[in-house]
Amino acid sequence: MSERVTVKMVDLQGRKFKIHKMDAMTGAYLLYTLMEKFLPLMLENQVKAGDGPLQDKLPKDRQPMSKQEFTALVKDCLSCVREVTGAGEIPALNENGTWRLNNADHNTPLVLGLVIHSLVFNIGDFFAGGSLKELQSSLQGIFPAPIKM
């Protein structure tokens, strides 16, 4: 069994960043949040309007992610990001959630790139490894009708 990777180096806009693994509770919460917000939307896009029983089962009262929810998600993702400089490592955010990185406050492509890298690195294992299949196996027999994941 190979050793689990806990740090990833990323180059963005000529800068070097180190992304660390999040604690398991934060990672699980982010995965839950993303599944809650985006899975119904992805399913809806796969099913034509009025297309029988599946369309009827999709939640009707879904709410888009609020600005506060989005900001919390971004801050959670950036909490494990550090810029690597000649003077050492600089956290992306200060303890109070304000920017610590130089020139990040108005650099949307950089911030979104770091968020995406952090998400993929921290929750990508769930989809790439056996975790999804293990979850599917453990859910068999719980639901009254056969499900496909």
PDB file of C-alpha atoms in Angstrom:
ATOM      1  CA  MET A   1       0.000   0.000   0.000  1.00  0.00           C
ATOM      2  CA  SER A   2       1.412   3.366  -0.988  1.00  0.00           C
ATOM      3  CA  GLU A   3       1.758   6.183   1.507  1.00  0.00           C
ATOM      4  CA  ARG A   4      -1.011   8.767   1.410  1.00  0.00           C
ATOM      5  CA  VAL A   5      -0.019  12.102  -0.135  1.00  0.00           C
ATOM      6  CA  THR A   6      -0.757  14.963   2.267  1.00  0.00           C
ATOM      7  CA  VAL A   7       0.802  17.894   0.409  1.00  0.00           C
ATOM      8  CA  LYS A   8       0.601  18.979  -3.218  1.00  0.00           C
ATOM      9  CA  MET A   9       2.635  21.680  -4.950  1.00  0.00           C
ATOM     10  CA  VAL A  10       0.826  23.893  -7.473  1.00  0.00           C
ATOM     11  CA  ASP A  11       2.157  26.603  -9.805  1.00  0.00           C
ATOM     12  CA  LEU A  12      -0.329  29.364 -10.615  1.00  0.00           C
ATOM     13  CA  GLN A  13       0.431  32.672 -12.284  1.00  0.00           C
ATOM     14  CA  GLY A  14       4.161  32.171 -11.788  1.00  0.00           C
ATOM     15  CA  ARG A  15       3.725  31.583  -8.034  1.00  0.00           C
ATOM     16  CA  LYS A  16       4.249  28.384  -6.062  1.00  0.00           C
ATOM     17  CA  PHE A  17       1.630  27.148  -3.606  1.00  0.00           C
ATOM     18  CA  LYS A  18       1.539  24.242  -1.222  1.00  0.00           C
ATOM     19  CA  ILE A  19      -1.859  22.661  -0.628  1.00  0.00           C
ATOM     20  CA  HIS A  20      -2.207  20.541   2.488  1.00  0.00           C
ATOM     21  CA  LYS A  21      -4.848  17.919   3.228  1.00  0.00           C
ATOM     22  CA  MET A  22      -7.743  19.297   5.273  1.00  0.00           C
ATOM     23  CA  ASP A  23      -8.832  17.712   8.494  1.00  0.00           C
ATOM     24  CA  ALA A  24     -11.353  14.934   7.826  1.00  0.00           C
ATOM     25  CA  MET A  25     -14.335  16.788   9.327  1.00  0.00           C
ATOM     26  CA  THR A  26     -13.837  19.837   7.100  1.00  0.00           C
ATOM     27  CA  GLY A  27     -13.318  17.647   4.028  1.00  0.00           C
ATOM     28  CA  ALA A  28     -16.452  15.628   4.792  1.00  0.00           C
ATOM     29  CA  TYR A  29     -18.464  18.801   5.303  1.00  0.00           C
ATOM     30  CA  LEU A  30     -17.262  20.250   1.989  1.00  0.00           C
ATOM     31  CA  LEU A  31     -18.120  17.026   0.179  1.00  0.00           C
ATOM     32  CA  TYR A  32     -21.578  17.015   1.791  1.00  0.00           C
ATOM     33  CA  THR A  33     -22.138  20.670   0.867  1.00  0.00           C
ATOM     34  CA  LEU A  34     -21.096  20.152  -2.741  1.00  0.00           C
ATOM     35  CA  MET A  35     -23.264  17.051  -3.097  1.00  0.00           C
ATOM     36  CA  GLU A  36     -26.233  18.820  -1.501  1.00  0.00           C
ATOM     37  CA  LYS A  37     -25.949  21.863  -3.753  1.00  0.00           C
ATOM     38  CA  PHE A  38     -24.719  20.434  -7.043  1.00  0.00           C
ATOM     39  CA  LEU A  39     -25.895  16.815  -7.308  1.00  0.00           C
ATOM     40  CA  PRO A  40     -29.583  17.768  -7.768  1.00  0.00           C
ATOM     41  CA  LEU A  41     -28.559  20.341 -10.360  1.00  0.00           C
ATOM     42  CA  MET A  42     -26.486  17.760 -12.260  1.00  0.00           C
ATOM     43  CA  LEU A  43     -29.349  15.262 -12.119  1.00  0.00           C
ATOM     44  CA  GLU A  44     -31.793  17.891 -13.282  1.00  0.00           C
ATOM     45  CA  ASN A  45     -29.613  18.636 -16.295  1.00  0.00           C
ATOM     46  CA  GLN A  46     -29.596  14.920 -17.174  1.00  0.00           C
ATOM     47  CA  VAL A  47     -33.394  14.580 -16.965  1.00  0.00           C
ATOM     48  CA  LYS A  48     -35.677  16.421 -19.340  1.00  0.00           C
ATOM     49  CA  ALA A  49     -38.429  18.489 -17.727  1.00  0.00           C
ATOM     50  CA  GLY A  50     -41.449  16.341 -16.908  1.00  0.00           C
ATOM     51  CA  ASP A  51     -39.532  13.142 -17.643  1.00  0.00           C
ATOM     52  CA  GLY A  52     -41.434  10.745 -15.405  1.00  0.00           C
ATOM     53  CA  PRO A  53     -40.715   9.521 -11.909  1.00  0.00           C
ATOM     54  CA  LEU A  54     -37.123  10.745 -11.527  1.00  0.00           C
ATOM     55  CA  GLN A  55     -38.116  14.322 -12.330  1.00  0.00           C
ATOM     56  CA  ASP A  56     -40.847  14.094  -9.693  1.00  0.00           C
ATOM     57  CA  LYS A  57     -38.325  12.990  -7.035  1.00  0.00           C
ATOM     58  CA  LEU A  58     -35.944  15.904  -7.467  1.00  0.00           C
ATOM     59  CA  PRO A  59     -36.380  18.471  -4.690  1.00  0.00           C
ATOM     60  CA  LYS A  60     -38.532  21.409  -5.728  1.00  0.00           C
ATOM     61  CA  ASP A  61     -37.410  23.790  -2.977  1.00  0.00           C
ATOM     62  CA  ARG A  62     -33.677  23.811  -3.720  1.00  0.00           C
ATOM     63  CA  GLN A  63     -31.940  27.038  -2.826  1.00  0.00           C
ATOM     64  CA  PRO A  64     -28.827  28.307  -4.543  1.00  0.00           C
ATOM     65  CA  MET A  65     -25.719  28.631  -2.443  1.00  0.00           C
ATOM     66  CA  SER A  66     -25.873  31.902  -0.532  1.00  0.00           C
ATOM     67  CA  LYS A  67     -22.981  34.355  -0.553  1.00  0.00           C
ATOM     68  CA  GLN A  68     -22.256  33.438   3.074  1.00  0.00           C
ATOM     69  CA  GLU A  69     -22.185  29.705   2.231  1.00  0.00           C
ATOM     70  CA  PHE A  70     -19.940  30.324  -0.766  1.00  0.00           C
ATOM     71  CA  THR A  71     -17.588  32.533   1.253  1.00  0.00           C
ATOM     72  CA  ALA A  72     -17.365  29.869   3.983  1.00  0.00           C
ATOM     73  CA  LEU A  73     -16.602  27.200   1.364  1.00  0.00           C
ATOM     74  CA  VAL A  74     -13.866  29.357  -0.198  1.00  0.00           C
ATOM     75  CA  LYS A  75     -12.329  30.094   3.206  1.00  0.00           C
ATOM     76  CA  ASP A  76     -12.379  26.402   4.138  1.00  0.00           C
ATOM     77  CA  CYS A  77     -10.664  25.543   0.849  1.00  0.00           C
ATOM     78  CA  LEU A  78      -8.034  28.258   1.284  1.00  0.00           C
ATOM     79  CA  SER A  79      -7.373  27.396   4.934  1.00  0.00           C
ATOM     80  CA  CYS A  80      -4.990  24.653   3.809  1.00  0.00           C
ATOM     81  CA  VAL A  81      -3.169  26.719   1.142  1.00  0.00           C
ATOM     82  CA  ARG A  82       0.234  28.351   1.635  1.00  0.00           C
ATOM     83  CA  GLU A  83       2.349  30.315  -0.820  1.00  0.00           C
ATOM     84  CA  VAL A  84       5.964  29.194  -0.935  1.00  0.00           C
ATOM     85  CA  THR A  85       8.320  32.174  -1.103  1.00  0.00           C
ATOM     86  CA  GLY A  86      12.019  32.749  -0.520  1.00  0.00           C
ATOM     87  CA  ALA A  87      11.128  33.954   2.981  1.00  0.00           C
ATOM     88  CA  GLY A  88       9.094  30.841   3.807  1.00  0.00           C
ATOM     89  CA  GLU A  89       5.455  29.812   3.589  1.00  0.00           C
ATOM     90  CA  ILE A  90       2.655  32.370   3.750  1.00  0.00           C
ATOM     91  CA  PRO A  91      -0.907  31.229   4.582  1.00  0.00           C
ATOM     92  CA  ALA A  92      -3.548  32.307   2.058  1.00  0.00           C
ATOM     93  CA  LEU A  93      -5.687  33.805   4.827  1.00  0.00           C
ATOM     94  CA  ASN A  94      -5.079  35.443   8.179  1.00  0.00           C
ATOM     95  CA  GLU A  95      -6.667  33.920  11.293  1.00  0.00           C
ATOM     96  CA  ASN A  96      -9.617  36.331  10.957  1.00  0.00           C
ATOM     97  CA  GLY A  97     -10.289  35.261   7.350  1.00  0.00           C
ATOM     98  CA  THR A  98      -8.799  38.296   5.620  1.00  0.00           C
ATOM     99  CA  TRP A  99      -6.251  37.977   2.816  1.00  0.00           C
ATOM    100  CA  ARG A 100      -2.663  37.327   3.735  1.00  0.00           C
ATOM    101  CA  LEU A 101      -1.451  36.588   0.202  1.00  0.00           C
ATOM    102  CA  ASN A 102      -0.135  39.558  -1.755  1.00  0.00           C
ATOM    103  CA  ASN A 103      -2.375  40.687  -4.613  1.00  0.00           C
ATOM    104  CA  ALA A 104      -5.087  38.076  -3.969  1.00  0.00           C
ATOM    105  CA  ASP A 105      -7.917  40.393  -2.958  1.00  0.00           C
ATOM    106  CA  HIS A 106      -8.619  41.422  -6.581  1.00  0.00           C
ATOM    107  CA  ASN A 107      -7.242  38.353  -8.394  1.00  0.00           C
ATOM    108  CA  THR A 108     -10.300  36.176  -9.019  1.00  0.00           C
ATOM    109  CA  PRO A 109      -8.556  33.711 -11.398  1.00  0.00           C
ATOM    110  CA  LEU A 110      -5.846  33.017  -8.794  1.00  0.00           C
ATOM    111  CA  VAL A 111      -8.335  32.569  -5.951  1.00  0.00           C
ATOM    112  CA  LEU A 112     -10.659  30.301  -7.944  1.00  0.00           C
ATOM    113  CA  GLY A 113      -7.685  28.290  -9.194  1.00  0.00           C
ATOM    114  CA  LEU A 114      -6.521  27.725  -5.614  1.00  0.00           C
ATOM    115  CA  VAL A 115     -10.051  26.802  -4.496  1.00  0.00           C
ATOM    116  CA  ILE A 116     -10.413  24.269  -7.307  1.00  0.00           C
ATOM    117  CA  HIS A 117      -6.982  22.741  -6.663  1.00  0.00           C
ATOM    118  CA  SER A 118      -7.781  22.511  -2.954  1.00  0.00           C
ATOM    119  CA  LEU A 119     -11.160  20.852  -3.566  1.00  0.00           C
ATOM    120  CA  VAL A 120      -9.814  18.353  -6.071  1.00  0.00           C
ATOM    121  CA  PHE A 121      -6.849  17.474  -3.856  1.00  0.00           C
ATOM    122  CA  ASN A 122      -8.914  17.166  -0.693  1.00  0.00           C
ATOM    123  CA  ILE A 123     -12.070  15.395  -1.841  1.00  0.00           C
ATOM    124  CA  GLY A 124     -10.964  13.905  -5.162  1.00  0.00           C
ATOM    125  CA  ASP A 125      -9.872  10.694  -3.424  1.00  0.00           C
ATOM    126  CA  PHE A 126     -13.505   9.985  -2.588  1.00  0.00           C
ATOM    127  CA  PHE A 127     -14.368   9.775  -6.287  1.00  0.00           C
ATOM    128  CA  ALA A 128     -11.097   8.342  -7.629  1.00  0.00           C
ATOM    129  CA  GLY A 129     -10.470   5.675  -5.023  1.00  0.00           C
ATOM    130  CA  GLY A 130     -12.662   2.900  -3.740  1.00  0.00           C
ATOM    131  CA  SER A 131     -14.555   5.132  -1.299  1.00  0.00           C
ATOM    132  CA  LEU A 132     -17.521   5.664  -3.595  1.00  0.00           C
ATOM    133  CA  LYS A 133     -17.806   1.927  -4.313  1.00  0.00           C
ATOM    134  CA  GLU A 134     -17.483   1.143  -0.599  1.00  0.00           C
ATOM    135  CA  LEU A 135     -20.272   3.605   0.149  1.00  0.00           C
ATOM    136  CA  GLN A 136     -22.453   2.066  -2.544  1.00  0.00           C
ATOM    137  CA  SER A 137     -21.860  -1.426  -1.127  1.00  0.00           C
ATOM    138  CA  SER A 138     -22.650  -0.324   2.411  1.00  0.00           C
ATOM    139  CA  LEU A 139     -25.927   1.275   1.280  1.00  0.00           C
ATOM    140  CA  GLN A 140     -27.186  -1.886  -0.451  1.00  0.00           C
ATOM    141  CA  GLY A 141     -30.206  -3.218   1.389  1.00  0.00           C
ATOM    142  CA  ILE A 142     -30.939   0.042   3.192  1.00  0.00           C
ATOM    143  CA  PHE A 143     -33.165   1.446   0.464  1.00  0.00           C
ATOM    144  CA  PRO A 144     -36.379  -0.398  -0.466  1.00  0.00           C
ATOM    145  CA  ALA A 145     -35.777  -0.106  -4.232  1.00  0.00           C
ATOM    146  CA  PRO A 146     -32.571  -0.893  -6.120  1.00  0.00           C
ATOM    147  CA  ILE A 147     -30.429   2.193  -6.648  1.00  0.00           C
ATOM    148  CA  LYS A 148     -27.590   2.938  -8.999  1.00  0.00           C
ATOM    149  CA  MET A 149     -24.821   5.302  -7.981  1.00  0.00           C
TER     150      MET A 149
END
